[in-house]
Short mmCIF file of N, CA and C in Angstrom, two decimals:
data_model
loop_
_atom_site.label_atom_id
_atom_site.label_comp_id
_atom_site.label_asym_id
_atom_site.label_seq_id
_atom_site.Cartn_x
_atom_site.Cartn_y
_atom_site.Cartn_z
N UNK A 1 0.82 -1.19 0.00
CA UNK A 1 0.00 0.00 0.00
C UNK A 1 0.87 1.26 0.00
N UNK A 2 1.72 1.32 0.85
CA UNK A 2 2.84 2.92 1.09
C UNK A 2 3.43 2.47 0.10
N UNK A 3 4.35 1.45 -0.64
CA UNK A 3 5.04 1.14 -1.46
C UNK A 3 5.16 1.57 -2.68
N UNK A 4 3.59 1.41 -2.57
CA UNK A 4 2.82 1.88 -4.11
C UNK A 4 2.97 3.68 -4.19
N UNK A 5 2.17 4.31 -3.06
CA UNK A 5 2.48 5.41 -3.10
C UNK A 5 3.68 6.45 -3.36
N UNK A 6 5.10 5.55 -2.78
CA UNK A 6 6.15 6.00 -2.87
C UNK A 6 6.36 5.65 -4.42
N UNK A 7 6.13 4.15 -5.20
CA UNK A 7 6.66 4.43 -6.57
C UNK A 7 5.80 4.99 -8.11
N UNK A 8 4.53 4.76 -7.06
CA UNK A 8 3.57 5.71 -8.06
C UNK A 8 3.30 7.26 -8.29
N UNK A 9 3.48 7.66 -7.49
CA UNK A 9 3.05 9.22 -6.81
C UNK A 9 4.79 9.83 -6.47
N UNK A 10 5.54 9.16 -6.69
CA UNK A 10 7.01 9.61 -6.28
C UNK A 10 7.35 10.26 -4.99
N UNK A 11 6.33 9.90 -3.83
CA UNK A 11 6.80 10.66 -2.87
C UNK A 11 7.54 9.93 -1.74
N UNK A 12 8.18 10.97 -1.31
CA UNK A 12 9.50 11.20 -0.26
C UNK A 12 9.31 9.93 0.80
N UNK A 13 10.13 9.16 1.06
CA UNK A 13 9.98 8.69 2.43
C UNK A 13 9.70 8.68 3.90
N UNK A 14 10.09 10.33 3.94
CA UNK A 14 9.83 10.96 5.61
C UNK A 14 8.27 11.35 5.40
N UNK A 15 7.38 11.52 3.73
CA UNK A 15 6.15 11.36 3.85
C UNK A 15 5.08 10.50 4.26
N UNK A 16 5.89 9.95 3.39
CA UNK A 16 4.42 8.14 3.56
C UNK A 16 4.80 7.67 5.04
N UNK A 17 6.02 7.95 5.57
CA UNK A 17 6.14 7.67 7.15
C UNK A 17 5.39 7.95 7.64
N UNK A 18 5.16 9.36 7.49
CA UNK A 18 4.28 10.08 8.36
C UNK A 18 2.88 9.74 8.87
N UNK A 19 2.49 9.49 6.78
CA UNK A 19 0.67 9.14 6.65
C UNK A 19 0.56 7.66 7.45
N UNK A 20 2.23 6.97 7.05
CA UNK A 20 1.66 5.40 7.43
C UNK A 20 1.40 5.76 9.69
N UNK A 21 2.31 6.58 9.90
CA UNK A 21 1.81 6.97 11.51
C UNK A 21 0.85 7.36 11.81
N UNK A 22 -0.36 8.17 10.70
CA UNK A 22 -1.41 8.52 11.22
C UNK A 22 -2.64 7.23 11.32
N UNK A 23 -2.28 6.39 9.80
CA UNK A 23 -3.28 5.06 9.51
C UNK A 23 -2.89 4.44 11.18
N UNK A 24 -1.71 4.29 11.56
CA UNK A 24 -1.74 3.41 12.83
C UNK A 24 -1.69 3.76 13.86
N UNK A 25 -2.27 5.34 13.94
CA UNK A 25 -2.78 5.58 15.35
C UNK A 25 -4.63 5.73 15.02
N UNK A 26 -4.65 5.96 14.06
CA UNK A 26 -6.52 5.34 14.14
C UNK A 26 -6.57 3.84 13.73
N UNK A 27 -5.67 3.15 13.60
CA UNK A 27 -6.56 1.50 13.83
C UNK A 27 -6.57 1.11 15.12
N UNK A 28 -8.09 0.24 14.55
CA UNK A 28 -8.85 0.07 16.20
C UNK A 28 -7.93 -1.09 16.80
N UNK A 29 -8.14 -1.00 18.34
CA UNK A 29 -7.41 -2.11 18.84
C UNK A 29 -6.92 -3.78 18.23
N UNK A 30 -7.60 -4.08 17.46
CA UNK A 30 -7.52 -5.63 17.15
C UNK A 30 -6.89 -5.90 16.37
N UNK A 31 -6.73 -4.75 15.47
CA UNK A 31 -5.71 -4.61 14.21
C UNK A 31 -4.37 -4.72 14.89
N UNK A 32 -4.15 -3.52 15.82
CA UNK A 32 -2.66 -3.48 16.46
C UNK A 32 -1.98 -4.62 17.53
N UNK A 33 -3.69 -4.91 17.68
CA UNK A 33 -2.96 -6.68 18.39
C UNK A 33 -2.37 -7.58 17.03
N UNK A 34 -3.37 -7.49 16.51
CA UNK A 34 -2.94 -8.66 14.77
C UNK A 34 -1.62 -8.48 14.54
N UNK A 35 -1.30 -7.15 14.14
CA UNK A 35 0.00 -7.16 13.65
C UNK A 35 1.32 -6.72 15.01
N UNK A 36 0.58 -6.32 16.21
CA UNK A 36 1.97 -7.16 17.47
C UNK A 36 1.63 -8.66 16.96
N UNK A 37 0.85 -9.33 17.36
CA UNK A 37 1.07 -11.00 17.46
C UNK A 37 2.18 -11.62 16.17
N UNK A 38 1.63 -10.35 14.80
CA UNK A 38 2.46 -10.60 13.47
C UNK A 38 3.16 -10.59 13.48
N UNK A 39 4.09 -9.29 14.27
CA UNK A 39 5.46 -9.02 14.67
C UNK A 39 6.68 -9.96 15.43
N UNK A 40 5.92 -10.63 16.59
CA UNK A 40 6.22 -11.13 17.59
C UNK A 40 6.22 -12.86 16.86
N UNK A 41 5.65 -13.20 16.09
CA UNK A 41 5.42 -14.43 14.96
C UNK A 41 7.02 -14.60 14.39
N UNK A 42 7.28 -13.56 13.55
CA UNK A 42 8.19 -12.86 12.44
C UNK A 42 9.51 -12.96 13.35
N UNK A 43 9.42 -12.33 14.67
CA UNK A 43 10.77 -11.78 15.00
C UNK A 43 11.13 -12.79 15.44
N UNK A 44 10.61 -14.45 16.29
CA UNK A 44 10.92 -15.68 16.68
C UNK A 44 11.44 -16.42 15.74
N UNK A 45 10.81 -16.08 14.27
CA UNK A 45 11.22 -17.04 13.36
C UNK A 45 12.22 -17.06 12.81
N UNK A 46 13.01 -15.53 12.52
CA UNK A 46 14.01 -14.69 12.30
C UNK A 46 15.05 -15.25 13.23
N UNK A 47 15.14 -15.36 14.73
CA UNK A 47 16.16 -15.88 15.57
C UNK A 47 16.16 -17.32 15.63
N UNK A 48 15.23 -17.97 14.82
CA UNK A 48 15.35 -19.48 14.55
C UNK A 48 16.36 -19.64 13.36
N UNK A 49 16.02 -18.57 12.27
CA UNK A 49 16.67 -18.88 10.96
C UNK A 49 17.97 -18.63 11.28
N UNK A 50 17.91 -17.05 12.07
CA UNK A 50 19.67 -16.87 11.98
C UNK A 50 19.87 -16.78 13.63
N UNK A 51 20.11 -17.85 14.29
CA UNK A 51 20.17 -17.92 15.91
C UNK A 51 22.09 -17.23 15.72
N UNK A 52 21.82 -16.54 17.22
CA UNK A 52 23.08 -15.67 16.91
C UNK A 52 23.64 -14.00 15.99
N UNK A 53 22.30 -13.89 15.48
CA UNK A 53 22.21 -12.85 14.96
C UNK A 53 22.13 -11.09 15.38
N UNK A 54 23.55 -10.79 15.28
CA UNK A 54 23.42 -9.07 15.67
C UNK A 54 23.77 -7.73 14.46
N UNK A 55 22.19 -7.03 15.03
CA UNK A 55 22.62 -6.45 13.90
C UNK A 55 23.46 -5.37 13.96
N UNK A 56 24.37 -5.47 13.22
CA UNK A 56 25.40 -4.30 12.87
C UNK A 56 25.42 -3.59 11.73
N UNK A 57 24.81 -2.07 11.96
CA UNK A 57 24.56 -1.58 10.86
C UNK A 57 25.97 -0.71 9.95
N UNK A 58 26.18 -0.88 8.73
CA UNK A 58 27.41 -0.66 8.12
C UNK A 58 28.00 1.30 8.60
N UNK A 59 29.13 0.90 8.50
CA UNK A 59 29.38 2.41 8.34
C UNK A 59 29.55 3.40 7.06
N UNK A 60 28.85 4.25 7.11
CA UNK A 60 28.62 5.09 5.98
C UNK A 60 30.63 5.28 5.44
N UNK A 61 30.59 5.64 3.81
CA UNK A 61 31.83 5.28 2.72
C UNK A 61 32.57 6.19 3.21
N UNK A 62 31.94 7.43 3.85
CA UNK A 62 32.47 8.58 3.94
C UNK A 62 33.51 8.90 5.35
N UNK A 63 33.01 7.68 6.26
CA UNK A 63 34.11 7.70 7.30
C UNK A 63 34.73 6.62 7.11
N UNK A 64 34.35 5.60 6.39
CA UNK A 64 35.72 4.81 6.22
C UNK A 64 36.81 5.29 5.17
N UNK A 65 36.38 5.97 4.10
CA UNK A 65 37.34 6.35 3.40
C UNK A 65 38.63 8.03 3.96
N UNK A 66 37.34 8.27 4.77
CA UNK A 66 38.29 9.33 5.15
C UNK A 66 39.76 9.14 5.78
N UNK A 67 39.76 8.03 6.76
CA UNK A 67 41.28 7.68 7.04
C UNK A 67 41.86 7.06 6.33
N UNK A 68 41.56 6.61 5.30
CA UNK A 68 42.22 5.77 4.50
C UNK A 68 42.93 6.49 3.37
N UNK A 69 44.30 6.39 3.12
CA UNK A 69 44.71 7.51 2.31
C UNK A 69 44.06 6.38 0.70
N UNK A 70 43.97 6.61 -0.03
CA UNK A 70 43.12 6.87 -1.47
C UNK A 70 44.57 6.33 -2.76
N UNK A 71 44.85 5.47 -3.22
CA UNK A 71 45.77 4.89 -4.31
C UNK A 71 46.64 6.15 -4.99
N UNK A 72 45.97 7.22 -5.31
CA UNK A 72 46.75 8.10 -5.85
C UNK A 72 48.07 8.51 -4.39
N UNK A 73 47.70 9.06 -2.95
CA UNK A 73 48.16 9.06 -1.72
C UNK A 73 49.00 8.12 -2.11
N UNK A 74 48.71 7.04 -1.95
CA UNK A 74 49.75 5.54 -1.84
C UNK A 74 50.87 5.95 -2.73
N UNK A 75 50.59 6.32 -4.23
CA UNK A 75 51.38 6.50 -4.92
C UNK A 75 52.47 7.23 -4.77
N UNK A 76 51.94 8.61 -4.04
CA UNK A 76 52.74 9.75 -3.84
C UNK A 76 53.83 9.07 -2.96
N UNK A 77 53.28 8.79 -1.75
CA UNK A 77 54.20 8.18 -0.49
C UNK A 77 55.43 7.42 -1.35
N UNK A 78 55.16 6.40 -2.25
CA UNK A 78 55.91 5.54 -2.54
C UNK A 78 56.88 5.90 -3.23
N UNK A 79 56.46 7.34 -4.25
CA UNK A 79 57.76 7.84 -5.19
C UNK A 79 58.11 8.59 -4.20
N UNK A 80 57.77 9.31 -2.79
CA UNK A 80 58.96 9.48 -2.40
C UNK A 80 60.12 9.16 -1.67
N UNK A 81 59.80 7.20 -0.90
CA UNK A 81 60.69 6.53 -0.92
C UNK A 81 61.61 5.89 -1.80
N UNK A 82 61.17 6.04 -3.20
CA UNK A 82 61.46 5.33 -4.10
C UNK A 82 63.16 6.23 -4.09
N UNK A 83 64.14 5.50 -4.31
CA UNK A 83 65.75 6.20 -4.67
C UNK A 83 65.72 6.54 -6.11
N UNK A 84 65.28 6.45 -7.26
CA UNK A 84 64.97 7.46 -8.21
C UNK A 84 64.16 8.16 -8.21
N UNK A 85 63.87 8.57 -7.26
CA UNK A 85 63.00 10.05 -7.51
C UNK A 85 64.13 10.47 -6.98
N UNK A 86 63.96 12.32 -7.62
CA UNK A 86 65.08 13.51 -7.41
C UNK A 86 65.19 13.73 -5.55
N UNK A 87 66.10 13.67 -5.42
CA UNK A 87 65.97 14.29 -4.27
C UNK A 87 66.28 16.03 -4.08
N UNK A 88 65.79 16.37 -3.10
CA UNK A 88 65.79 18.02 -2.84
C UNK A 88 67.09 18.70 -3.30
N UNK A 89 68.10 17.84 -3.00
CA UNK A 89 69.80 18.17 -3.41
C UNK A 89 69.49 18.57 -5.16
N UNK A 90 68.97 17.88 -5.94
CA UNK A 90 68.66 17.29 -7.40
C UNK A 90 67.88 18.29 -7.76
N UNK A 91 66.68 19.04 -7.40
CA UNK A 91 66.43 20.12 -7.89
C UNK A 91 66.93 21.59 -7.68
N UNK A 92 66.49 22.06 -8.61
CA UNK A 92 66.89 23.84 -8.74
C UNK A 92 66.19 24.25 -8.29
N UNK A 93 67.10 25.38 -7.42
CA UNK A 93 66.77 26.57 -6.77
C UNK A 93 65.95 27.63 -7.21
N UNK A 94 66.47 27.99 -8.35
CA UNK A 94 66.20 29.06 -9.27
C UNK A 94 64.50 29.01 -9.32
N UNK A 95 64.13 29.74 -9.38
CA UNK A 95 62.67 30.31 -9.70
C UNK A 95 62.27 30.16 -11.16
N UNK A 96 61.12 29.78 -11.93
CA UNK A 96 60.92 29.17 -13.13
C UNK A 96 60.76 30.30 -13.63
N UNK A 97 60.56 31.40 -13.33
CA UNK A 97 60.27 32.69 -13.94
C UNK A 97 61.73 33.70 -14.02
N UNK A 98 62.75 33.10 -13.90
CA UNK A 98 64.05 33.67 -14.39
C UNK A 98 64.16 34.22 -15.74
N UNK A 99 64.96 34.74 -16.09
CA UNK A 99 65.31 35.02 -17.29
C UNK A 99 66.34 33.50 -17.94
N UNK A 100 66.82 32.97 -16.80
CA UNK A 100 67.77 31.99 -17.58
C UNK A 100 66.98 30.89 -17.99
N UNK A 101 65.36 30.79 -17.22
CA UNK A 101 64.40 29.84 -18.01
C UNK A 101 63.93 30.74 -19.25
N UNK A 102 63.96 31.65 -19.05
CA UNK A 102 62.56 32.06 -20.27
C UNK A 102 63.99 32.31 -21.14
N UNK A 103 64.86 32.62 -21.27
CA UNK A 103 65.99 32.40 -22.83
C UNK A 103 66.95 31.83 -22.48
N UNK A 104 67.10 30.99 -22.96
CA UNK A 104 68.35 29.79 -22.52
C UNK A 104 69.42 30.19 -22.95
#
């Protein structure tokens, strides 16, 4: 029923939340027993299937990647252990905007 609404009607999730909170504070008592007893059915059967089961919800990409330095990083680090890359001795001083760069 909300399902439909969300892929028919295109609306938002924090909406149909909402409407689905109002449908289940006006159903009458017997309904909200039905679906506790439904619930309480579901959630036994669930710790039968996966006995031992905790849920651990993932961590968002954005804090795992943040400490993690990123392949290009890796790269850098590595050419500058690497013994052919220039070392500081190996480059020039001189400013690229010399005259002895701009006419040789």
């Amino acid at each position: 029923m909300f399902q439909g609404a969300i892929d028919d009607f295109k609306l938002q999730v924090p909406i149909v939340s909402g409407l689905a909170s109002e449908v289940w504070k006006k159903c009458s008592p017997e309904v909200v027993e039905l679906f506790t007893k439904l619930s309480q059915i579901a959630k036994s059967e669930h710790g039968e299937i996966n006995p031992g089961y905790v849920y651990k919800p993932n961590r968002s990409k954005s804090r795992i990647t943040k400490n993690k330095p990123n392949s290009l990083q890796e790269k850098s680090y590595q050419d500058l252990n690497d013994s052919s890359s220039p070392t500081l001795n190996d480059l020039s001083t001189a400013p690229l905007w010399t005259a002895d760069h701009l006419y040789p």
